[in-house]
Amino acid sequence: MADHSAEELAPTPGERTSRFFKRADVQQTTLFFILWTALFVVLGLVFYPRWMPTIMSVEMKSAEAIMIWFTVISAPVAAIVLAVATTAFMNRHRGDTPPPDGPAIRTNGPVVAVWTVTSLVFALVAIVWGLTEMNAQAVAAGKDAKSAIVVEVTGSQWVWTFNYPAQGIETHELNLPVGVPVTFNVKSADVNHSFWPVQLGVKIDANAQVTTVIHSIPTKVGHLDVKCAELCGLYHAYMETTGEIQSASDFDAWVLAQGGHKA
Amino acid sequence: MSTLDKAHTSSRPVPNPKRSLITRLHMGTGVVVGVIFAALAYWALRNSLLTYTDKVADPLSPHDNNIVLLGAMFAWSIGFMVGIGAFIGPWRWMIGKDLTDEEILYLAGDGQGVKRYFKYCTDHKVVGIQYLVGVMTLLGVGGTMAMMIRTNLARPGGHFITATVYNSLVGLHGITMIIAMIIVATGPFGNYVMPIMIGAYDMAFPRLNALSWWVLFTAIPVLCSAWFLGGIPTGWTAYAPLSIQAGPGMNAFIATIIIFAVSTAVAGANITTTVIAMRTKGMKWNRVPIFVIGSTISVALAIPAFPTFMVSMIMTALDRTYNTGFFDANMGGSGWLYSNLFWIMGHPEVYVILIPGVAALMEIVPVFVRKPLFSYTAAVMGFAGIAGLSILVWAHHMYMAGWAPSLNGPFMVTTEMISIPTGLLFLVLIGTMWRGKPWMKLPMLSVFAFLWDFMIGGITGIYLSDVPADSYLHGSMFVTAHFHFTLMGAALTGAIGGLAYWYPKMTGRMLHERAGYISFWMTQIGFNVLFFGMFMAGAEGQPRRVMDYAAFFRNSNLVSTIGAYTVGMGMIILLWAVIHSWTKGKIAPMNPWGAKTLEWTVPYPVPLTNFDELPVITSDPYGYGKGK
């Protein structure tokens, strides 16, 4: 060491960075970081669109977007953890005696600080995104309150009943006109249920003696599944029905066929 | 009796407190007295209630029947504790005396060999083994139920079991596993290893230690009795008003929770006191092994959390017996009151489960990569931050309840903040691994599995904490997959790592390595297949807790069932390895992993008082590594 010049003993930050990235374990970690990031990004972009049902409402679109983009955003964070782990795994030690001691790194202030700040930023992104979406949905619901079609939903063991007060009909299938905001007033005749029109991506519990409310704006014509998402006793699994998001004229025809009238 | 236990027996003459009742009581007398108490309570309550109602009206009304059953269940628990001698000490105090020294030594199980495991034994090492066997039994029972659930769900229209049985399985699998997971690390390792780690002769309150285990033990037959009383239809959440409407099996659930809450309160007080008051000389707070910190934070979190569960169950019992209407909206009560009480316990509880598992892995990593724990402070802050925030997030389970929509935003904020302390836990683990060469033994494998599983569990948790996404996912199979990734993938993996790590100290033998590896890979691969299938089913829109589903969900469910069977086989291999190695495994050296914590400085069998002379601590136990 005595022969080294002062400059070499105290490298500049640039030199330190370039030395850092020339280390074998750092290069290995970087490679795995890229691979894991790519895997999670692909997983996020493929998994939800592939497995989730057709998007048929504004709310469903927002739910799916959140799942996709939260996966993509968290990909680098997940990848850094898994990259370090993979690198350690690749450099593993076998045998019946412990490996030689590694460097005695007790902590690293800047790393802990950067890590904490980064996770705070990610948490804030998720929070702000979620709050913004919630607010947008609440504003839309308020704006549409007058024009919305109202459906009184009653859950009872183990049947859904839908009452359209303005149309004067009561059915067990949930048909709705496309593009018209809908307000569901939900209650239960007995135990707790949870009203879940699957492709609309919204959900609310049905409780006895109180009415809970959710809104949705159907955007696409098609088949609709209605399920119960709260364990409600013996035949919870079979407490389901179907319906359709229809064009305005089809919906009117259906209402008339049910013995109702135009709102 | 293994040779090692014989060595333990012959170390000292058996204390012989002459004519003391204590020497004659054991689990068997406990069961006998418990059954007598239960029968007497059943008979007395039934007859007294029959005199009130018309005798012709026999059988009793459901309400009166609930009173009789609950009374008999609590009488069993109290009777068992009387019969095993739990109240002899307090009774002596009442009459102004105390146990003799001989009796205290006898209670500690000194020189009694295997018999001490069936007695009211105050030795923390005996209690640790009792907990270990108890945990494995509960996991086995809960796992068998999971296999039955997955068998029924293997294909659409499956009627392997009836709807009543299926719903009961869902609830009993849930509560069995929750109880098992709450004690999975703090029970066996917290009792056996932790007092040695902090350099204590025993726990602070040895008799309370025995009490916590045996009270928990009495809950097991009570829980099992649910099967003979028609099962429970509510799932482990036991939401009202479904629980009020439920049949007599519900009483078993209620009594189990109340008994279990007593056990955890006693154990929590004991563990926290021990760690605060009985650390050996020189063990300052920054020198305490991280597993001890994690376990202490976990039980300290349980102390305020479980009483609300107990209260909610007492109120449910009152609704079911005396029509008090606390949770019945038709009588002016509220089901939301129940959900609040339940989740005020329920969310801290998942961290009560998680933290000791992570802490066990943090104990393992430095040993196997031969590096100091990276940022001890961050680890402590992580645990403390999670514990602190966890009491402010309960209503994210109620986003879709309609209870207080305007609170969804605030609860979303607190919930997503938890990702910050959780991130610190990841940082500590990978920071410790960084630039190390991990020694690929069984305990270390669990660390890798944990990082993957908890990552998936964590990220999916972020969507679920987000209200607009949760409005689709809530109550679906997606949620089930998410919390299995955290509770099973993270916490159970951590506890299995802990088992492989401390097994040599607890049994004197090494865990069968080959079987351990096979089990590890089968369990982990099967687990990921199982719950990726369930994520798919959830994303597709399959609700949870359903006994049947549309043909549309057939592929994802089949994948899940195949994964489940793989996990089941892996767990059976692990069980075999644990049982086989206990008597036939390689004899373990005193410190097989070359670790620096105190438990590895004592021989096996661990002497009754652990240390002849208490050690003095001068540094933390993570002094590995060459100078920086």
Short mmCIF file of N, CA and C in Angstrom, two decimals, chain B residues 318-421:
data_model
loop_
_atom_site.label_atom_id
_atom_site.label_comp_id
_atom_site.label_asym_id
_atom_site.label_seq_id
_atom_site.Cartn_x
_atom_site.Cartn_y
_atom_site.Cartn_z
N LEU B 318 -73.79 -13.87 24.02
CA LEU B 318 -74.96 -13.27 24.68
C LEU B 318 -76.12 -13.11 23.70
N ASP B 319 -75.79 -12.70 22.47
CA ASP B 319 -76.84 -12.61 21.45
C ASP B 319 -77.50 -13.96 21.23
N ARG B 320 -76.69 -15.01 21.29
CA ARG B 320 -77.21 -16.35 20.99
C ARG B 320 -77.94 -16.98 22.17
N THR B 321 -77.64 -16.49 23.37
CA THR B 321 -78.26 -17.12 24.53
C THR B 321 -79.39 -16.27 25.11
N TYR B 322 -79.16 -14.96 25.23
CA TYR B 322 -80.14 -14.11 25.91
C TYR B 322 -80.73 -13.05 24.99
N ASN B 323 -80.56 -13.22 23.67
CA ASN B 323 -81.16 -12.27 22.73
C ASN B 323 -80.78 -10.82 23.00
N THR B 324 -79.52 -10.59 23.32
CA THR B 324 -79.12 -9.23 23.68
C THR B 324 -79.13 -8.28 22.47
N GLY B 325 -79.03 -8.85 21.27
CA GLY B 325 -79.19 -8.01 20.08
C GLY B 325 -78.06 -7.04 19.79
N PHE B 326 -76.87 -7.31 20.34
CA PHE B 326 -75.75 -6.40 20.06
C PHE B 326 -75.49 -6.27 18.56
N PHE B 327 -75.57 -7.41 17.88
CA PHE B 327 -75.17 -7.44 16.47
C PHE B 327 -76.35 -7.65 15.54
N ASP B 328 -77.55 -7.58 16.08
CA ASP B 328 -78.73 -7.85 15.28
C ASP B 328 -79.43 -6.55 14.91
N ALA B 329 -79.35 -6.19 13.62
CA ALA B 329 -79.91 -4.90 13.20
C ALA B 329 -81.41 -4.83 13.48
N ASN B 330 -82.09 -5.98 13.44
CA ASN B 330 -83.53 -5.96 13.68
C ASN B 330 -83.87 -5.61 15.12
N MET B 331 -82.87 -5.70 16.01
CA MET B 331 -83.10 -5.34 17.41
C MET B 331 -82.36 -4.07 17.77
N GLY B 332 -81.93 -3.32 16.77
CA GLY B 332 -81.22 -2.07 17.04
C GLY B 332 -79.72 -2.22 17.16
N GLY B 333 -79.22 -3.46 16.99
CA GLY B 333 -77.78 -3.66 17.01
C GLY B 333 -77.18 -3.44 15.63
N SER B 334 -75.92 -3.89 15.47
CA SER B 334 -75.27 -3.68 14.19
C SER B 334 -74.25 -4.76 13.90
N GLY B 335 -74.38 -5.36 12.71
CA GLY B 335 -73.36 -6.31 12.27
C GLY B 335 -72.03 -5.63 12.07
N TRP B 336 -72.07 -4.34 11.74
CA TRP B 336 -70.83 -3.58 11.55
C TRP B 336 -70.06 -3.46 12.85
N LEU B 337 -70.78 -3.41 13.97
CA LEU B 337 -70.09 -3.37 15.26
C LEU B 337 -69.24 -4.62 15.40
N TYR B 338 -69.84 -5.77 15.03
CA TYR B 338 -69.06 -7.00 15.10
C TYR B 338 -67.85 -6.93 14.19
N SER B 339 -68.06 -6.54 12.91
CA SER B 339 -66.92 -6.55 11.99
C SER B 339 -65.80 -5.64 12.48
N ASN B 340 -66.18 -4.51 13.08
CA ASN B 340 -65.15 -3.63 13.62
C ASN B 340 -64.36 -4.29 14.74
N LEU B 341 -65.08 -4.85 15.72
CA LEU B 341 -64.40 -5.51 16.83
C LEU B 341 -63.50 -6.62 16.31
N PHE B 342 -64.05 -7.37 15.35
CA PHE B 342 -63.29 -8.50 14.82
C PHE B 342 -62.01 -8.03 14.15
N TRP B 343 -62.10 -7.02 13.29
CA TRP B 343 -60.90 -6.63 12.53
C TRP B 343 -59.95 -5.78 13.34
N ILE B 344 -60.44 -5.16 14.42
CA ILE B 344 -59.51 -4.45 15.30
C ILE B 344 -58.53 -5.47 15.89
N MET B 345 -59.01 -6.69 16.11
CA MET B 345 -58.11 -7.80 16.42
C MET B 345 -57.46 -8.32 15.14
N GLY B 346 -58.27 -8.44 14.09
CA GLY B 346 -57.89 -9.25 12.94
C GLY B 346 -56.71 -8.73 12.16
N HIS B 347 -56.56 -7.40 12.08
CA HIS B 347 -55.40 -7.01 11.30
C HIS B 347 -54.11 -7.01 12.07
N PRO B 348 -54.08 -6.48 13.32
CA PRO B 348 -52.85 -6.70 14.10
C PRO B 348 -52.46 -8.18 14.13
N GLU B 349 -53.47 -9.04 14.19
CA GLU B 349 -53.21 -10.47 14.32
C GLU B 349 -52.37 -11.01 13.16
N VAL B 350 -52.57 -10.53 11.93
CA VAL B 350 -51.76 -11.08 10.85
C VAL B 350 -50.29 -10.69 11.03
N TYR B 351 -50.06 -9.54 11.66
CA TYR B 351 -48.66 -9.17 11.92
C TYR B 351 -48.12 -9.88 13.15
N VAL B 352 -49.01 -10.21 14.10
CA VAL B 352 -48.60 -11.07 15.22
C VAL B 352 -48.05 -12.37 14.64
N ILE B 353 -48.68 -12.84 13.57
CA ILE B 353 -48.25 -14.08 12.93
C ILE B 353 -46.96 -13.87 12.14
N LEU B 354 -46.92 -12.79 11.40
CA LEU B 354 -45.83 -12.59 10.45
C LEU B 354 -44.49 -12.26 11.12
N ILE B 355 -44.52 -11.35 12.10
CA ILE B 355 -43.27 -10.79 12.63
C ILE B 355 -42.32 -11.86 13.18
N PRO B 356 -42.79 -12.81 14.02
CA PRO B 356 -41.82 -13.79 14.54
C PRO B 356 -41.20 -14.65 13.43
N GLY B 357 -41.96 -14.94 12.38
CA GLY B 357 -41.41 -15.71 11.27
C GLY B 357 -40.28 -14.96 10.59
N VAL B 358 -40.50 -13.67 10.32
CA VAL B 358 -39.45 -12.85 9.70
C VAL B 358 -38.26 -12.73 10.64
N ALA B 359 -38.56 -12.55 11.93
CA ALA B 359 -37.48 -12.38 12.91
C ALA B 359 -36.63 -13.65 12.98
N ALA B 360 -37.25 -14.80 12.87
CA ALA B 360 -36.48 -16.05 12.89
C ALA B 360 -35.53 -16.09 11.70
N LEU B 361 -36.03 -15.65 10.53
CA LEU B 361 -35.16 -15.65 9.35
C LEU B 361 -34.02 -14.65 9.52
N MET B 362 -34.30 -13.51 10.17
CA MET B 362 -33.24 -12.53 10.40
C MET B 362 -32.17 -13.08 11.33
N GLU B 363 -32.56 -14.01 12.19
CA GLU B 363 -31.60 -14.66 13.06
C GLU B 363 -30.73 -15.62 12.24
N ILE B 364 -31.35 -16.19 11.22
CA ILE B 364 -30.69 -17.23 10.43
C ILE B 364 -29.69 -16.65 9.43
N VAL B 365 -30.10 -15.58 8.72
CA VAL B 365 -29.26 -15.08 7.61
C VAL B 365 -27.82 -14.76 8.03
N PRO B 366 -27.59 -13.98 9.12
CA PRO B 366 -26.21 -13.66 9.45
C PRO B 366 -25.35 -14.91 9.68
N VAL B 367 -25.97 -15.94 10.28
CA VAL B 367 -25.21 -17.15 10.58
C VAL B 367 -24.79 -17.85 9.30
N PHE B 368 -25.68 -17.87 8.31
CA PHE B 368 -25.42 -18.67 7.12
C PHE B 368 -24.69 -17.92 6.02
N VAL B 369 -24.65 -16.58 6.11
CA VAL B 369 -23.80 -15.86 5.17
C VAL B 369 -22.56 -15.32 5.87
N ARG B 370 -22.46 -15.58 7.14
CA ARG B 370 -21.30 -15.14 7.94
C ARG B 370 -21.05 -13.65 7.77
N LYS B 371 -22.11 -12.89 7.95
CA LYS B 371 -22.00 -11.43 7.92
C LYS B 371 -22.88 -10.87 9.03
N PRO B 372 -22.58 -9.68 9.52
CA PRO B 372 -23.45 -9.11 10.56
C PRO B 372 -24.84 -8.84 9.98
N LEU B 373 -25.85 -8.82 10.86
CA LEU B 373 -27.18 -8.42 10.42
C LEU B 373 -27.09 -7.00 9.90
N PHE B 374 -27.60 -6.79 8.66
CA PHE B 374 -27.51 -5.46 8.06
C PHE B 374 -28.51 -4.53 8.73
N SER B 375 -28.01 -3.50 9.35
CA SER B 375 -28.83 -2.47 9.98
C SER B 375 -29.87 -3.03 10.97
N TYR B 376 -29.34 -3.41 12.12
CA TYR B 376 -30.18 -3.84 13.23
C TYR B 376 -31.28 -2.81 13.51
N THR B 377 -30.89 -1.52 13.44
CA THR B 377 -31.86 -0.46 13.71
C THR B 377 -33.03 -0.51 12.73
N ALA B 378 -32.72 -0.73 11.44
CA ALA B 378 -33.79 -0.79 10.44
C ALA B 378 -34.71 -1.96 10.75
N ALA B 379 -34.13 -3.07 11.20
CA ALA B 379 -34.96 -4.23 11.52
C ALA B 379 -35.93 -3.90 12.65
N VAL B 380 -35.39 -3.28 13.69
CA VAL B 380 -36.25 -2.93 14.83
C VAL B 380 -37.30 -1.91 14.41
N MET B 381 -36.87 -0.91 13.63
CA MET B 381 -37.82 0.10 13.16
C MET B 381 -38.90 -0.54 12.28
N GLY B 382 -38.49 -1.49 11.47
CA GLY B 382 -39.44 -2.19 10.61
C GLY B 382 -40.51 -2.88 11.43
N PHE B 383 -40.07 -3.66 12.41
CA PHE B 383 -41.04 -4.37 13.25
C PHE B 383 -41.93 -3.40 14.01
N ALA B 384 -41.29 -2.40 14.60
CA ALA B 384 -42.06 -1.45 15.41
C ALA B 384 -43.03 -0.66 14.54
N GLY B 385 -42.55 -0.27 13.34
CA GLY B 385 -43.41 0.49 12.43
C GLY B 385 -44.63 -0.32 12.00
N ILE B 386 -44.39 -1.59 11.68
CA ILE B 386 -45.50 -2.45 11.28
C ILE B 386 -46.48 -2.60 12.44
N ALA B 387 -45.93 -2.87 13.62
CA ALA B 387 -46.80 -3.07 14.78
C ALA B 387 -47.62 -1.82 15.04
N GLY B 388 -46.97 -0.65 14.96
CA GLY B 388 -47.67 0.60 15.24
C GLY B 388 -48.77 0.87 14.22
N LEU B 389 -48.43 0.75 12.93
CA LEU B 389 -49.42 1.04 11.89
C LEU B 389 -50.53 0.00 11.88
N SER B 390 -50.20 -1.24 12.27
CA SER B 390 -51.18 -2.32 12.10
C SER B 390 -52.43 -2.11 12.94
N ILE B 391 -52.34 -1.29 13.98
CA ILE B 391 -53.55 -1.07 14.75
C ILE B 391 -54.43 0.03 14.15
N LEU B 392 -53.96 0.64 13.05
CA LEU B 392 -54.73 1.73 12.44
C LEU B 392 -55.27 1.37 11.06
N VAL B 393 -55.28 0.10 10.72
CA VAL B 393 -55.64 -0.25 9.34
C VAL B 393 -56.83 -1.20 9.24
N TRP B 394 -57.46 -1.52 10.39
CA TRP B 394 -58.39 -2.64 10.37
C TRP B 394 -59.53 -2.52 9.36
N ALA B 395 -60.00 -1.29 9.11
CA ALA B 395 -61.20 -1.18 8.28
C ALA B 395 -60.93 -1.38 6.81
N HIS B 396 -59.67 -1.67 6.41
CA HIS B 396 -59.50 -2.01 4.98
C HIS B 396 -60.15 -3.36 4.68
N HIS B 397 -60.47 -4.11 5.73
CA HIS B 397 -61.25 -5.33 5.52
C HIS B 397 -62.73 -5.00 5.30
N MET B 398 -63.08 -3.74 5.50
CA MET B 398 -64.50 -3.36 5.45
C MET B 398 -64.78 -2.28 4.40
N TYR B 399 -63.84 -2.12 3.45
CA TYR B 399 -64.06 -1.14 2.37
C TYR B 399 -65.42 -1.33 1.72
N MET B 400 -65.76 -2.60 1.49
CA MET B 400 -66.97 -2.89 0.72
C MET B 400 -68.16 -3.21 1.63
N ALA B 401 -68.00 -2.93 2.94
CA ALA B 401 -69.09 -3.22 3.87
C ALA B 401 -70.16 -2.14 3.80
N GLY B 402 -69.79 -0.97 3.29
CA GLY B 402 -70.73 0.13 3.28
C GLY B 402 -70.80 0.82 4.62
N TRP B 403 -69.89 0.45 5.54
CA TRP B 403 -69.98 0.94 6.91
C TRP B 403 -69.70 2.44 6.99
N ALA B 404 -68.56 2.89 6.52
CA ALA B 404 -68.24 4.32 6.58
C ALA B 404 -67.43 4.66 5.34
N PRO B 405 -68.11 4.83 4.21
CA PRO B 405 -67.37 5.05 2.96
C PRO B 405 -66.39 6.21 3.04
N SER B 406 -66.70 7.22 3.85
CA SER B 406 -65.79 8.37 3.90
C SER B 406 -64.50 8.04 4.64
N LEU B 407 -64.47 6.89 5.35
CA LEU B 407 -63.22 6.49 6.01
C LEU B 407 -62.36 5.60 5.12
N ASN B 408 -62.88 5.20 3.97
CA ASN B 408 -62.08 4.34 3.10
C ASN B 408 -60.76 5.00 2.72
N GLY B 409 -60.82 6.30 2.43
CA GLY B 409 -59.61 7.03 2.04
C GLY B 409 -58.54 6.99 3.14
N PRO B 410 -58.88 7.45 4.36
CA PRO B 410 -57.90 7.40 5.45
C PRO B 410 -57.35 5.98 5.70
N PHE B 411 -58.21 4.99 5.65
CA PHE B 411 -57.71 3.64 5.90
C PHE B 411 -56.82 3.15 4.75
N MET B 412 -57.09 3.64 3.55
CA MET B 412 -56.21 3.30 2.44
C MET B 412 -54.82 3.91 2.66
N VAL B 413 -54.80 5.14 3.17
CA VAL B 413 -53.52 5.79 3.41
C VAL B 413 -52.71 5.01 4.44
N THR B 414 -53.31 4.69 5.60
CA THR B 414 -52.54 3.97 6.64
C THR B 414 -52.09 2.61 6.12
N THR B 415 -52.97 1.95 5.37
CA THR B 415 -52.62 0.61 4.90
C THR B 415 -51.43 0.65 3.96
N GLU B 416 -51.45 1.60 3.05
CA GLU B 416 -50.36 1.61 2.07
C GLU B 416 -49.06 2.10 2.71
N MET B 417 -49.17 2.85 3.82
CA MET B 417 -47.96 3.27 4.53
C MET B 417 -47.20 2.06 5.09
N ILE B 418 -47.92 0.97 5.34
CA ILE B 418 -47.26 -0.22 5.91
C ILE B 418 -46.19 -0.75 4.98
N SER B 419 -46.29 -0.41 3.68
CA SER B 419 -45.25 -0.92 2.78
C SER B 419 -43.88 -0.33 3.12
N ILE B 420 -43.83 0.77 3.87
CA ILE B 420 -42.52 1.37 4.19
C ILE B 420 -41.76 0.55 5.24
N PRO B 421 -42.35 0.31 6.43
CA PRO B 421 -41.63 -0.59 7.36
C PRO B 421 -41.43 -1.99 6.80
#
